[in-house]
Amino acid sequence: MNVVFLGPPGAGKGTQAKYACSRRGIPHISTGDILREAVANGTDLGRRAKGYMDSGALVPDDLVVSMVAERLSRDDCGEGFVLDGFPRTVAQAEALEETLSANGGVLDGVLYFSVDDEDVIKRLSGRRICRECGANYHIEFMPPAKEGCCDKCGGELYQRDDDKAETVGERLKVYYRQTADLVDYYRDRGLVAEVDASLSPSDVQAEVEKALAGLDRS
Ligand code: AP5
């Protein structure tokens, strides 16, 4: 099953992609995670991407498209994947279609995570991430048992630089300017299942499972 999770920053795409992929044994491909790893490792890609990410802008299409094409060519994508955070522009969507069709594949569906801006701002400002294992928390909605400390590995929790108030507003603007049109782009192709992402994490998970089951049957 080849699926895209689409929606505004902080909608809960990453949280749900982790559950859905671990249940199915398919890779969760988050372009944000790959780019952050490249920045942390000081690679050429990371150096070129960092300024864009810090300001809340999109990394240029050519950099992201080739990065995703390489990732999708790996053996672990044979049974499918969830793409989280890609595509984010029409050019990226077209490139994805070309990459998949070159390998004899298609996109089976797009889950659109619908949530309002107020929820997004609350979710991003309270998000905390483990420095060691990358586990994701929220200080109010999904808190760790011990403040500042990861339940899974005991690592230190930190706030992403781009989750600070000044950058969150810019990320939302960028979403509406460059990414939101993809909902209609994929609706026109009959690929969109809408998920009410304003619900609690467990209710959103149930919605995601229902939407993915619909794709399994088709
Ligand atoms: P990226 O990392 O993709 O950021 P994003 O799309 O802004 O998505 P987020 O990871 O912020 O949110 P999410 O929807 O995954 O929410 P989460 O599950 O964590 O991209 C970062 C940057 O990289 C971009 O700005 C850009 O510069 C660059 N980039 C990446 N991809 C690119 C591309 N394709 N092209 C160009 N540039 C690219 O949840 C958020 C919080 O809410 C968490 O704390 C969570 O615990 C909590 N939460 C989750 N669900 C719920 C719920 N139902 N109720 C309450 N709280 C919840």
Coordinates of N, CA and C and ligand atoms in Angstrom, one line a residue:
M1 N 0.8 -1.2 0.0 CA 0.0 0.0 0.0 C 0.9 1.3 0.0
N2 N 0.8 2.1 -1.1 CA 1.6 3.3 -1.2 C 0.7 4.5 -0.8
V3 N 1.0 5.1 0.3 CA 0.1 6.1 0.8 C 0.8 7.4 1.2
V4 N 0.2 8.5 1.0 CA 0.7 9.9 1.4 C -0.2 10.4 2.5
F5 N 0.4 10.9 3.6 CA -0.3 11.6 4.7 C 0.0 13.1 4.4
L6 N -1.1 13.8 4.2 CA -1.1 15.2 3.8 C -1.8 16.0 4.8
G7 N -1.3 17.2 5.1 CA -2.0 18.1 6.0 C -1.1 19.1 6.6
P8 N -1.7 20.1 7.3 CA -0.8 21.2 7.9 C 0.2 20.7 8.8
P9 N 1.2 21.5 9.1 CA 2.2 21.2 10.1 C 1.5 20.9 11.4
G10 N 1.9 19.9 12.2 CA 1.4 19.7 13.5 C 0.0 19.0 13.5
A11 N -0.5 18.5 12.3 CA -1.8 17.9 12.3 C -1.8 16.5 12.9
G12 N -0.6 16.0 13.1 CA -0.5 14.6 13.7 C -0.2 13.6 12.7
K13 N 0.4 14.0 11.6 CA 0.7 13.0 10.5 C 1.8 12.0 11.0
G14 N 2.8 12.6 11.6 CA 4.0 11.7 12.1 C 3.5 10.8 13.1
T15 N 2.7 11.3 14.1 CA 2.3 10.4 15.2 C 1.5 9.2 14.6
Q16 N 0.6 9.5 13.7 CA -0.2 8.4 13.1 C 0.5 7.5 12.2
A17 N 1.5 8.1 11.4 CA 2.2 7.3 10.5 C 3.1 6.3 11.2
K18 N 3.6 6.6 12.4 CA 4.4 5.7 13.2 C 3.5 4.4 13.5
Y19 N 2.3 4.7 14.1 CA 1.4 3.6 14.4 C 1.0 2.7 13.2
A20 N 0.6 3.4 12.1 CA 0.1 2.7 11.0 C 1.2 1.9 10.3
C21 N 2.4 2.4 10.3 CA 3.5 1.6 9.7 C 4.0 0.5 10.5
S22 N 4.0 0.7 11.9 CA 4.5 -0.4 12.7 C 3.5 -1.6 12.7
R23 N 2.2 -1.3 12.5 CA 1.2 -2.3 12.4 C 1.4 -3.1 11.1
R24 N 1.8 -2.4 10.1 CA 1.8 -3.1 8.7 C 3.2 -3.5 8.4
G25 N 4.2 -3.1 9.1 CA 5.6 -3.5 8.8 C 6.1 -2.8 7.5
I26 N 5.6 -1.6 7.2 CA 6.1 -0.9 6.1 C 6.8 0.4 6.6
P27 N 7.7 1.0 5.8 CA 8.5 2.1 6.2 C 7.6 3.4 6.3
H28 N 7.9 4.2 7.4 CA 7.4 5.5 7.5 C 8.5 6.5 7.0
I29 N 8.2 7.1 5.9 CA 9.2 8.0 5.3 C 8.8 9.4 5.5
S30 N 9.5 10.1 6.5 CA 9.2 11.5 6.8 C 10.3 12.3 6.2
T31 N 10.0 13.2 5.3 CA 11.0 14.0 4.7 C 11.6 15.0 5.7
G32 N 10.8 15.4 6.7 CA 11.3 16.3 7.7 C 12.3 15.6 8.5
D33 N 12.1 14.3 8.9 CA 13.1 13.5 9.7 C 14.3 13.3 8.9
I34 N 14.2 13.0 7.6 CA 15.4 12.7 6.8 C 16.3 14.0 6.7
L35 N 15.6 15.1 6.5 CA 16.3 16.4 6.4 C 16.9 16.8 7.7
R36 N 16.2 16.6 8.8 CA 16.8 16.9 10.2 C 18.0 16.0 10.4
E37 N 18.0 14.8 10.0 CA 19.1 13.9 10.2 C 20.3 14.4 9.4
A38 N 20.0 14.8 8.1 CA 21.1 15.4 7.3 C 21.7 16.6 7.9
V39 N 20.9 17.5 8.5 CA 21.4 18.7 9.2 C 22.3 18.2 10.3
A40 N 21.8 17.3 11.2 CA 22.5 16.9 12.3 C 23.9 16.3 11.9
N41 N 23.9 15.6 10.8 CA 25.2 14.9 10.4 C 26.1 15.8 9.5
G42 N 25.6 17.0 9.3 CA 26.4 18.0 8.6 C 26.7 17.6 7.1
T43 N 25.8 16.8 6.5 CA 26.0 16.4 5.1 C 25.8 17.6 4.2
D44 N 26.1 17.4 2.9 CA 25.9 18.5 1.9 C 24.4 18.9 1.8
L45 N 23.6 17.9 1.8 CA 22.1 18.1 1.8 C 21.7 18.9 3.0
G46 N 22.2 18.5 4.2 CA 21.8 19.2 5.4 C 22.3 20.6 5.4
R47 N 23.5 20.9 4.9 CA 24.0 22.3 4.9 C 23.1 23.1 3.9
R48 N 22.7 22.5 2.8 CA 21.9 23.3 1.9 C 20.4 23.5 2.4
A49 N 19.9 22.5 3.2 CA 18.5 22.6 3.6 C 18.3 23.5 4.9
K50 N 19.4 23.6 5.7 CA 19.2 24.1 7.0 C 18.5 25.5 7.1
G51 N 19.0 26.4 6.3 CA 18.5 27.8 6.3 C 17.0 27.8 6.0
Y52 N 16.6 27.0 5.0 CA 15.2 27.0 4.7 C 14.3 26.5 5.9
M53 N 14.8 25.4 6.4 CA 14.1 24.8 7.5 C 14.0 25.7 8.7
D54 N 15.1 26.3 9.1 CA 15.1 27.2 10.2 C 14.1 28.4 10.1
S55 N 13.9 28.8 8.8 CA 12.9 29.9 8.6 C 11.5 29.5 8.4
G56 N 11.3 28.2 8.3 CA 9.9 27.7 8.1 C 9.6 27.6 6.6
A57 N 10.6 27.8 5.7 CA 10.3 27.8 4.3 C 10.5 26.3 3.8
L58 N 10.0 26.0 2.6 CA 10.2 24.7 2.0 C 11.7 24.6 1.4
V59 N 12.2 23.5 1.6 CA 13.5 23.2 0.9 C 13.2 23.0 -0.6
P60 N 14.1 23.5 -1.5 CA 13.8 23.5 -2.9 C 13.5 22.1 -3.4
D61 N 12.5 22.1 -4.4 CA 12.0 20.8 -4.9 C 13.1 19.8 -5.4
D62 N 14.1 20.4 -6.1 CA 15.1 19.4 -6.7 C 15.8 18.6 -5.6
L63 N 16.1 19.3 -4.5 CA 16.8 18.6 -3.4 C 15.9 17.5 -2.8
V64 N 14.7 17.8 -2.5 CA 13.8 16.9 -1.8 C 13.3 15.8 -2.8
V65 N 13.1 16.1 -4.0 CA 12.7 15.1 -5.0 C 13.7 14.0 -5.2
S66 N 15.0 14.4 -5.3 CA 16.0 13.3 -5.5 C 16.2 12.5 -4.2
M67 N 16.1 13.2 -3.1 CA 16.2 12.5 -1.8 C 15.1 11.4 -1.6
V68 N 13.9 11.8 -2.0 CA 12.7 10.8 -1.9 C 12.9 9.7 -2.9
A69 N 13.3 10.0 -4.1 CA 13.4 9.0 -5.2 C 14.4 8.0 -4.7
E70 N 15.5 8.4 -4.1 CA 16.5 7.5 -3.6 C 15.9 6.6 -2.5
R71 N 15.2 7.2 -1.6 CA 14.6 6.5 -0.5 C 13.6 5.4 -1.0
L72 N 12.8 5.8 -2.0 CA 11.8 4.9 -2.5 C 12.4 3.7 -3.3
S73 N 13.6 3.9 -3.7 CA 14.3 2.8 -4.5 C 14.8 1.7 -3.6
R74 N 14.7 1.9 -2.3 CA 15.3 0.8 -1.4 C 14.3 -0.4 -1.3
D75 N 14.9 -1.5 -1.0 CA 14.1 -2.8 -0.9 C 12.9 -2.7 0.0
D76 N 13.1 -2.0 1.2 CA 12.1 -2.1 2.2 C 10.8 -1.4 1.8
C77 N 10.7 -0.8 0.6 CA 9.5 -0.1 0.1 C 8.7 -1.1 -0.8
G78 N 9.2 -2.3 -0.9 CA 8.5 -3.2 -1.9 C 7.1 -3.5 -1.5
E79 N 6.8 -3.6 -0.2 CA 5.4 -3.9 0.2 C 4.6 -2.6 0.5
G80 N 5.2 -1.5 0.2 CA 4.4 -0.2 0.4 C 5.2 0.7 1.4
F81 N 4.6 1.9 1.6 CA 5.2 2.9 2.4 C 4.1 4.0 2.8
V82 N 4.4 4.7 3.8 CA 3.7 5.9 4.1 C 4.6 7.1 4.0
L83 N 4.3 8.0 3.1 CA 5.1 9.2 2.9 C 4.4 10.3 3.8
D84 N 5.2 10.9 4.6 CA 4.8 11.9 5.6 C 5.5 13.2 5.4
G85 N 4.8 14.2 4.8 CA 5.5 15.5 4.6 C 6.0 15.6 3.1
F86 N 5.6 14.7 2.3 CA 6.0 14.7 0.9 C 4.8 14.1 0.1
P87 N 4.3 14.6 -1.0 CA 4.7 15.9 -1.6 C 4.2 17.1 -0.9
R88 N 4.8 18.3 -1.1 CA 4.3 19.5 -0.5 C 4.1 20.6 -1.6
T89 N 4.4 20.3 -2.8 CA 4.1 21.2 -4.0 C 3.6 20.3 -5.1
V90 N 3.0 21.0 -6.1 CA 2.5 20.2 -7.2 C 3.7 19.6 -8.0
A91 N 4.8 20.3 -8.1 CA 6.0 19.8 -8.8 C 6.4 18.5 -8.1
Q92 N 6.4 18.5 -6.7 CA 6.8 17.3 -6.0 C 5.8 16.1 -6.3
A93 N 4.5 16.5 -6.3 CA 3.4 15.4 -6.6 C 3.7 14.8 -8.0
E94 N 4.0 15.7 -9.0 CA 4.2 15.1 -10.3 C 5.5 14.3 -10.3
A95 N 6.5 14.7 -9.6 CA 7.7 13.9 -9.6 C 7.5 12.6 -8.9
L96 N 6.6 12.6 -7.9 CA 6.3 11.3 -7.2 C 5.6 10.3 -8.1
E97 N 4.7 10.9 -8.9 CA 4.0 10.0 -9.9 C 5.0 9.4 -10.9
E98 N 5.9 10.2 -11.3 CA 6.9 9.7 -12.3 C 7.8 8.6 -11.6
T99 N 8.2 8.9 -10.4 CA 9.1 7.9 -9.7 C 8.4 6.6 -9.6
L100 N 7.1 6.7 -9.1 CA 6.4 5.4 -8.9 C 6.2 4.7 -10.2
S101 N 5.7 5.4 -11.2 CA 5.4 4.7 -12.5 C 6.7 4.1 -13.1
A102 N 7.8 4.8 -12.9 CA 9.1 4.2 -13.5 C 9.4 2.9 -12.8
N103 N 8.9 2.7 -11.6 CA 9.1 1.4 -10.9 C 7.9 0.5 -11.0
G104 N 6.9 0.8 -11.9 CA 5.7 0.0 -12.0 C 4.7 0.2 -10.9
G105 N 4.8 1.2 -10.1 CA 3.9 1.4 -9.0 C 2.9 2.6 -9.2
V106 N 2.0 2.7 -8.2 CA 1.1 3.8 -8.3 C 0.8 4.2 -6.8
L107 N 0.3 5.4 -6.7 CA -0.1 5.9 -5.4 C -1.6 5.3 -5.1
D108 N -1.7 4.7 -3.9 CA -3.0 4.0 -3.7 C -4.0 5.0 -3.0
G109 N -3.5 6.0 -2.3 CA -4.4 6.9 -1.6 C -3.6 8.0 -0.9
V110 N -4.4 9.0 -0.5 CA -3.9 10.2 0.2 C -4.8 10.4 1.4
L111 N -4.3 10.4 2.6 CA -5.1 10.7 3.8 C -4.8 12.1 4.1
Y112 N -5.9 12.9 4.1 CA -5.8 14.3 4.3 C -6.2 14.6 5.8
F113 N -5.3 15.1 6.6 CA -5.5 15.3 8.0 C -6.0 16.8 8.1
S114 N -7.3 16.8 8.4 CA -8.0 18.2 8.5 C -8.1 18.6 10.0
V115 N -7.5 19.8 10.2 CA -7.5 20.4 11.6 C -7.4 21.9 11.5
D116 N -7.9 22.6 12.5 CA -7.8 24.1 12.3 C -6.5 24.6 12.9
D117 N -6.3 25.9 12.5 CA -5.0 26.5 12.8 C -4.8 26.6 14.3
E118 N -5.8 26.8 15.1 CA -5.7 27.0 16.5 C -5.1 25.7 17.2
D119 N -5.6 24.6 16.7 CA -5.1 23.3 17.2 C -3.7 23.1 16.8
V120 N -3.4 23.4 15.6 CA -2.0 23.3 15.1 C -1.0 24.1 15.9
I121 N -1.4 25.3 16.3 CA -0.5 26.1 17.1 C -0.3 25.5 18.4
K122 N -1.4 25.0 19.1 CA -1.3 24.4 20.4 C -0.4 23.2 20.3
R123 N -0.6 22.4 19.3 CA 0.1 21.1 19.2 C 1.6 21.3 18.9
L124 N 1.9 22.3 18.1 CA 3.4 22.5 17.8 C 4.1 23.2 18.9
S125 N 3.4 24.1 19.6 CA 4.1 24.8 20.7 C 4.4 23.9 21.9
G126 N 3.5 22.8 22.0 CA 3.7 21.9 23.1 C 4.5 20.6 22.8
R127 N 4.9 20.5 21.5 CA 5.5 19.2 21.1 C 6.9 19.1 21.7
R128 N 7.3 18.0 22.2 CA 8.7 17.7 22.6 C 9.1 16.4 22.0
I129 N 10.4 16.3 21.7 CA 11.0 15.1 21.0 C 12.2 14.6 21.8
C130 N 12.3 13.3 21.8 CA 13.5 12.7 22.5 C 14.8 12.8 21.7
R131 N 15.8 13.4 22.3 CA 17.1 13.5 21.6 C 17.7 12.2 21.2
E132 N 17.4 11.2 22.0 CA 18.0 9.9 21.7 C 17.3 9.0 20.7
C133 N 16.0 8.8 20.9 CA 15.3 7.9 20.0 C 14.2 8.5 19.1
G134 N 14.0 9.9 19.3 CA 13.1 10.6 18.4 C 11.6 10.4 18.7
A135 N 11.3 9.8 19.9 CA 9.9 9.6 20.3 C 9.3 11.0 20.5
N136 N 8.0 11.1 20.2 CA 7.3 12.3 20.1 C 6.3 12.5 21.2
Y137 N 6.3 13.6 21.9 CA 5.4 13.8 23.1 C 4.7 15.2 22.9
H138 N 3.7 15.4 23.7 CA 3.1 16.8 23.9 C 2.9 17.1 25.3
I139 N 3.3 18.2 25.8 CA 3.4 18.5 27.2 C 2.0 18.4 27.8
E140 N 0.9 18.6 27.0 CA -0.5 18.6 27.6 C -1.2 17.3 27.1
F141 N -1.1 17.1 25.8 CA -2.0 16.0 25.1 C -1.4 14.6 25.2
M142 N 0.0 14.5 25.1 CA 0.6 13.2 25.2 C 1.9 13.3 26.1
P143 N 1.7 13.6 27.4 CA 2.8 13.9 28.2 C 3.6 12.7 28.6
P144 N 4.9 12.8 28.8 CA 5.7 11.7 29.3 C 5.4 11.5 30.8
A145 N 5.7 10.3 31.3 CA 5.4 10.0 32.7 C 6.3 11.0 33.6
K146 N 7.5 11.2 33.2 CA 8.4 12.2 34.0 C 8.7 13.3 33.1
E147 N 8.4 14.5 33.6 CA 8.7 15.7 32.7 C 10.1 15.8 32.2
G148 N 10.2 16.1 30.9 CA 11.5 16.3 30.2 C 12.2 15.0 29.9
C149 N 11.6 13.8 30.2 CA 12.4 12.6 30.1 C 11.6 11.6 29.2
C150 N 12.2 10.9 28.3 CA 11.5 10.0 27.4 C 11.1 8.7 28.1
D151 N 9.8 8.3 28.0 CA 9.3 7.1 28.6 C 10.0 5.8 28.0
K152 N 10.4 5.9 26.7 CA 11.0 4.7 26.1 C 12.4 4.5 26.4
C153 N 13.2 5.5 26.4 CA 14.7 5.3 26.6 C 15.3 6.2 27.6
G154 N 14.5 7.1 28.3 CA 15.1 7.9 29.3 C 15.8 9.2 28.8
G155 N 15.8 9.3 27.4 CA 16.6 10.4 26.8 C 15.9 11.8 27.2
E156 N 16.7 12.8 26.9 CA 16.2 14.2 27.2 C 15.2 14.7 26.1
L157 N 14.2 15.3 26.5 CA 13.2 15.8 25.5 C 13.5 17.3 25.2
Y158 N 13.4 17.6 23.9 CA 13.7 19.0 23.5 C 12.6 19.5 22.6
Q159 N 12.6 20.9 22.4 CA 11.7 21.5 21.5 C 12.4 21.8 20.1
R160 N 11.7 21.4 19.0 CA 12.3 21.7 17.7 C 12.4 23.2 17.5
D161 N 13.5 23.6 16.9 CA 13.7 25.1 16.7 C 12.5 25.7 15.9
D162 N 12.0 24.9 14.9 CA 11.0 25.4 14.1 C 9.6 25.3 14.7
D163 N 9.5 24.8 16.0 CA 8.3 24.8 16.7 C 8.1 26.0 17.6
K164 N 9.1 26.9 17.6 CA 9.0 28.1 18.4 C 8.0 29.1 17.7
A165 N 7.4 29.9 18.5 CA 6.2 30.7 18.0 C 6.5 31.4 16.7
E166 N 7.7 32.0 16.7 CA 7.9 32.9 15.5 C 8.0 32.1 14.2
T167 N 8.4 30.9 14.2 CA 8.5 30.1 13.0 C 7.2 29.3 12.7
V168 N 6.4 29.0 13.7 CA 5.1 28.2 13.5 C 4.2 29.0 12.5
G169 N 4.1 30.3 12.8 CA 3.2 31.2 11.9 C 3.6 31.1 10.5
E170 N 4.9 31.2 10.2 CA 5.5 31.2 8.9 C 5.2 29.8 8.2
R171 N 5.4 28.7 9.0 CA 5.1 27.4 8.4 C 3.7 27.2 8.0
L172 N 2.8 27.8 8.8 CA 1.3 27.7 8.4 C 1.1 28.5 7.1
K173 N 1.7 29.7 7.0 CA 1.5 30.5 5.8 C 2.1 29.7 4.6
V174 N 3.2 29.1 4.8 CA 3.8 28.3 3.7 C 2.9 27.2 3.3
Y175 N 2.3 26.6 4.3 CA 1.4 25.4 4.0 C 0.3 25.9 3.1
Y176 N -0.4 27.1 3.5 CA -1.5 27.5 2.7 C -1.1 28.0 1.3
R177 N 0.1 28.6 1.2 CA 0.6 29.1 0.0 C 1.0 28.0 -1.0
Q178 N 1.7 27.0 -0.5 CA 2.4 26.1 -1.4 C 1.8 24.6 -1.4
T179 N 1.2 24.3 -0.3 CA 0.8 22.8 -0.1 C -0.7 22.6 -0.2
A180 N -1.5 23.5 0.4 CA -2.9 23.2 0.6 C -3.6 22.8 -0.8
D181 N -3.2 23.4 -1.9 CA -3.8 23.1 -3.2 C -3.7 21.6 -3.5
L182 N -2.7 20.9 -2.9 CA -2.6 19.5 -3.2 C -3.8 18.7 -2.8
V183 N -4.6 19.2 -1.8 CA -5.8 18.4 -1.4 C -6.7 18.3 -2.7
D184 N -6.9 19.4 -3.3 CA -7.8 19.4 -4.5 C -7.1 18.6 -5.7
Y185 N -5.8 18.8 -5.8 CA -5.1 18.1 -6.9 C -5.3 16.6 -6.7
Y186 N -5.3 16.1 -5.5 CA -5.5 14.6 -5.3 C -7.0 14.3 -5.3
R187 N -7.8 15.2 -4.8 CA -9.3 15.0 -4.9 C -9.7 14.8 -6.3
D188 N -9.2 15.6 -7.2 CA -9.5 15.5 -8.7 C -9.1 14.1 -9.2
R189 N -8.2 13.5 -8.6 CA -7.7 12.1 -9.0 C -8.4 11.0 -8.2
G190 N -9.4 11.4 -7.4 CA -10.1 10.4 -6.6 C -9.3 9.7 -5.6
L191 N -8.3 10.3 -5.1 CA -7.4 9.6 -4.2 C -7.5 10.0 -2.7
V192 N -8.4 11.0 -2.4 CA -8.3 11.5 -1.0 C -9.4 10.9 -0.1
A193 N -8.9 10.5 1.1 CA -9.8 10.1 2.2 C -9.5 11.1 3.3
E194 N -10.5 11.8 3.8 CA -10.3 12.9 4.8 C -10.4 12.3 6.2
V195 N -9.5 12.7 7.1 CA -9.4 12.2 8.4 C -9.6 13.4 9.3
D196 N -10.6 13.3 10.3 CA -10.8 14.4 11.2 C -9.7 14.4 12.3
A197 N -8.6 15.2 12.0 CA -7.4 15.2 12.9 C -7.6 16.1 14.1
S198 N -8.8 16.6 14.3 CA -9.0 17.4 15.5 C -9.4 16.6 16.7
L199 N -9.6 15.3 16.5 CA -10.0 14.4 17.6 C -8.8 14.0 18.5
S200 N -9.1 13.2 19.5 CA -8.0 12.7 20.4 C -7.1 11.8 19.6
P201 N -5.8 11.6 20.0 CA -4.9 10.7 19.2 C -5.5 9.3 19.0
S202 N -6.2 8.7 20.0 CA -6.7 7.4 19.7 C -7.9 7.4 18.7
D203 N -8.7 8.5 18.8 CA -9.8 8.6 17.8 C -9.3 8.8 16.4
V204 N -8.3 9.6 16.3 CA -7.7 9.9 15.0 C -7.1 8.5 14.4
Q205 N -6.5 7.8 15.4 CA -5.9 6.5 14.9 C -7.0 5.6 14.4
A206 N -8.2 5.6 15.0 CA -9.3 4.7 14.5 C -9.7 5.2 13.1
E207 N -9.8 6.6 12.9 CA -10.1 7.1 11.6 C -9.1 6.7 10.5
V208 N -7.9 6.8 10.9 CA -6.8 6.4 10.0 C -6.9 4.9 9.6
E209 N -7.2 4.1 10.6 CA -7.3 2.7 10.3 C -8.5 2.4 9.3
K210 N -9.6 3.1 9.6 CA -10.7 2.9 8.7 C -10.4 3.4 7.3
A211 N -9.7 4.5 7.2 CA -9.4 5.0 5.8 C -8.4 4.1 5.1
L212 N -7.5 3.5 5.9 CA -6.5 2.6 5.2 C -7.1 1.3 4.9
A213 N -8.1 0.9 5.7 CA -8.8 -0.4 5.3 C -9.6 -0.2 4.0
G214 N -10.1 1.0 3.8 CA -10.8 1.3 2.6 C -9.9 1.2 1.4
L215 N -8.6 1.6 1.6 CA -7.7 1.5 0.5 C -7.3 0.0 0.2
D216 N -7.2 -0.7 1.3 CA -6.8 -2.2 1.2 C -7.8 -2.9 0.3
R217 N -9.1 -2.6 0.5 CA -10.1 -3.3 -0.2 C -10.2 -2.9 -1.7
S218 N -9.7 -1.6 -2.0 CA -9.9 -1.1 -3.4 C -8.9 -1.8 -4.3
Ligands
AP5_1 P1 8.2 18.3 8.8 O1 9.1 17.7 9.8 O2 7.6 17.5 7.8 O3 7.1 19.2 9.6 P2 5.6 19.4 9.3 O4 4.9 18.9 8.1 O5 5.5 20.8 9.6 O6 5.0 18.3 10.2 P3 5.3 18.2 11.7 O7 6.3 17.1 11.9 O8 5.5 19.5 12.4 O9 3.8 17.7 12.2 P4 3.0 16.4 12.2 O10 1.8 16.5 11.3 O11 3.9 15.2 11.8 O12 2.5 16.3 13.7 P5 3.0 15.4 14.9 O13 2.5 14.0 14.7 O14 4.4 15.6 15.2 O15 9.0 19.4 8.0 C1 9.9 20.3 8.7 C2 10.6 21.2 7.7 O16 11.4 20.4 6.7 C3 9.7 22.0 6.7 O17 9.3 23.2 7.3 C4 10.6 22.2 5.5 O18 11.5 23.2 5.7 C5 11.3 20.9 5.4 N1 10.6 19.9 4.5 C6 10.1 18.7 4.9 N2 9.5 18.1 3.9 C7 9.6 18.9 2.8 C8 9.2 18.8 1.5 N3 8.5 17.8 1.0 N4 9.5 19.8 0.6 C9 10.2 20.9 1.1 N5 10.6 21.0 2.4 C10 10.4 20.1 3.2 O19 2.1 16.0 16.1 C11 2.4 17.4 16.5 C12 2.2 17.4 18.0 O20 0.8 17.2 18.4 C13 3.0 16.4 18.8 O21 3.4 16.9 20.0 C14 1.9 15.3 19.1 O22 2.2 14.6 20.3 C15 0.6 16.1 19.2 N6 -0.5 15.4 18.7 C16 -0.6 14.5 17.6 N7 -1.8 14.1 17.4 C17 -2.6 14.7 18.3 C18 -4.0 14.7 18.6 N8 -4.8 14.0 17.9 N9 -4.4 15.5 19.6 C19 -3.6 16.3 20.4 N10 -2.2 16.3 20.2 C20 -1.8 15.5 19.2

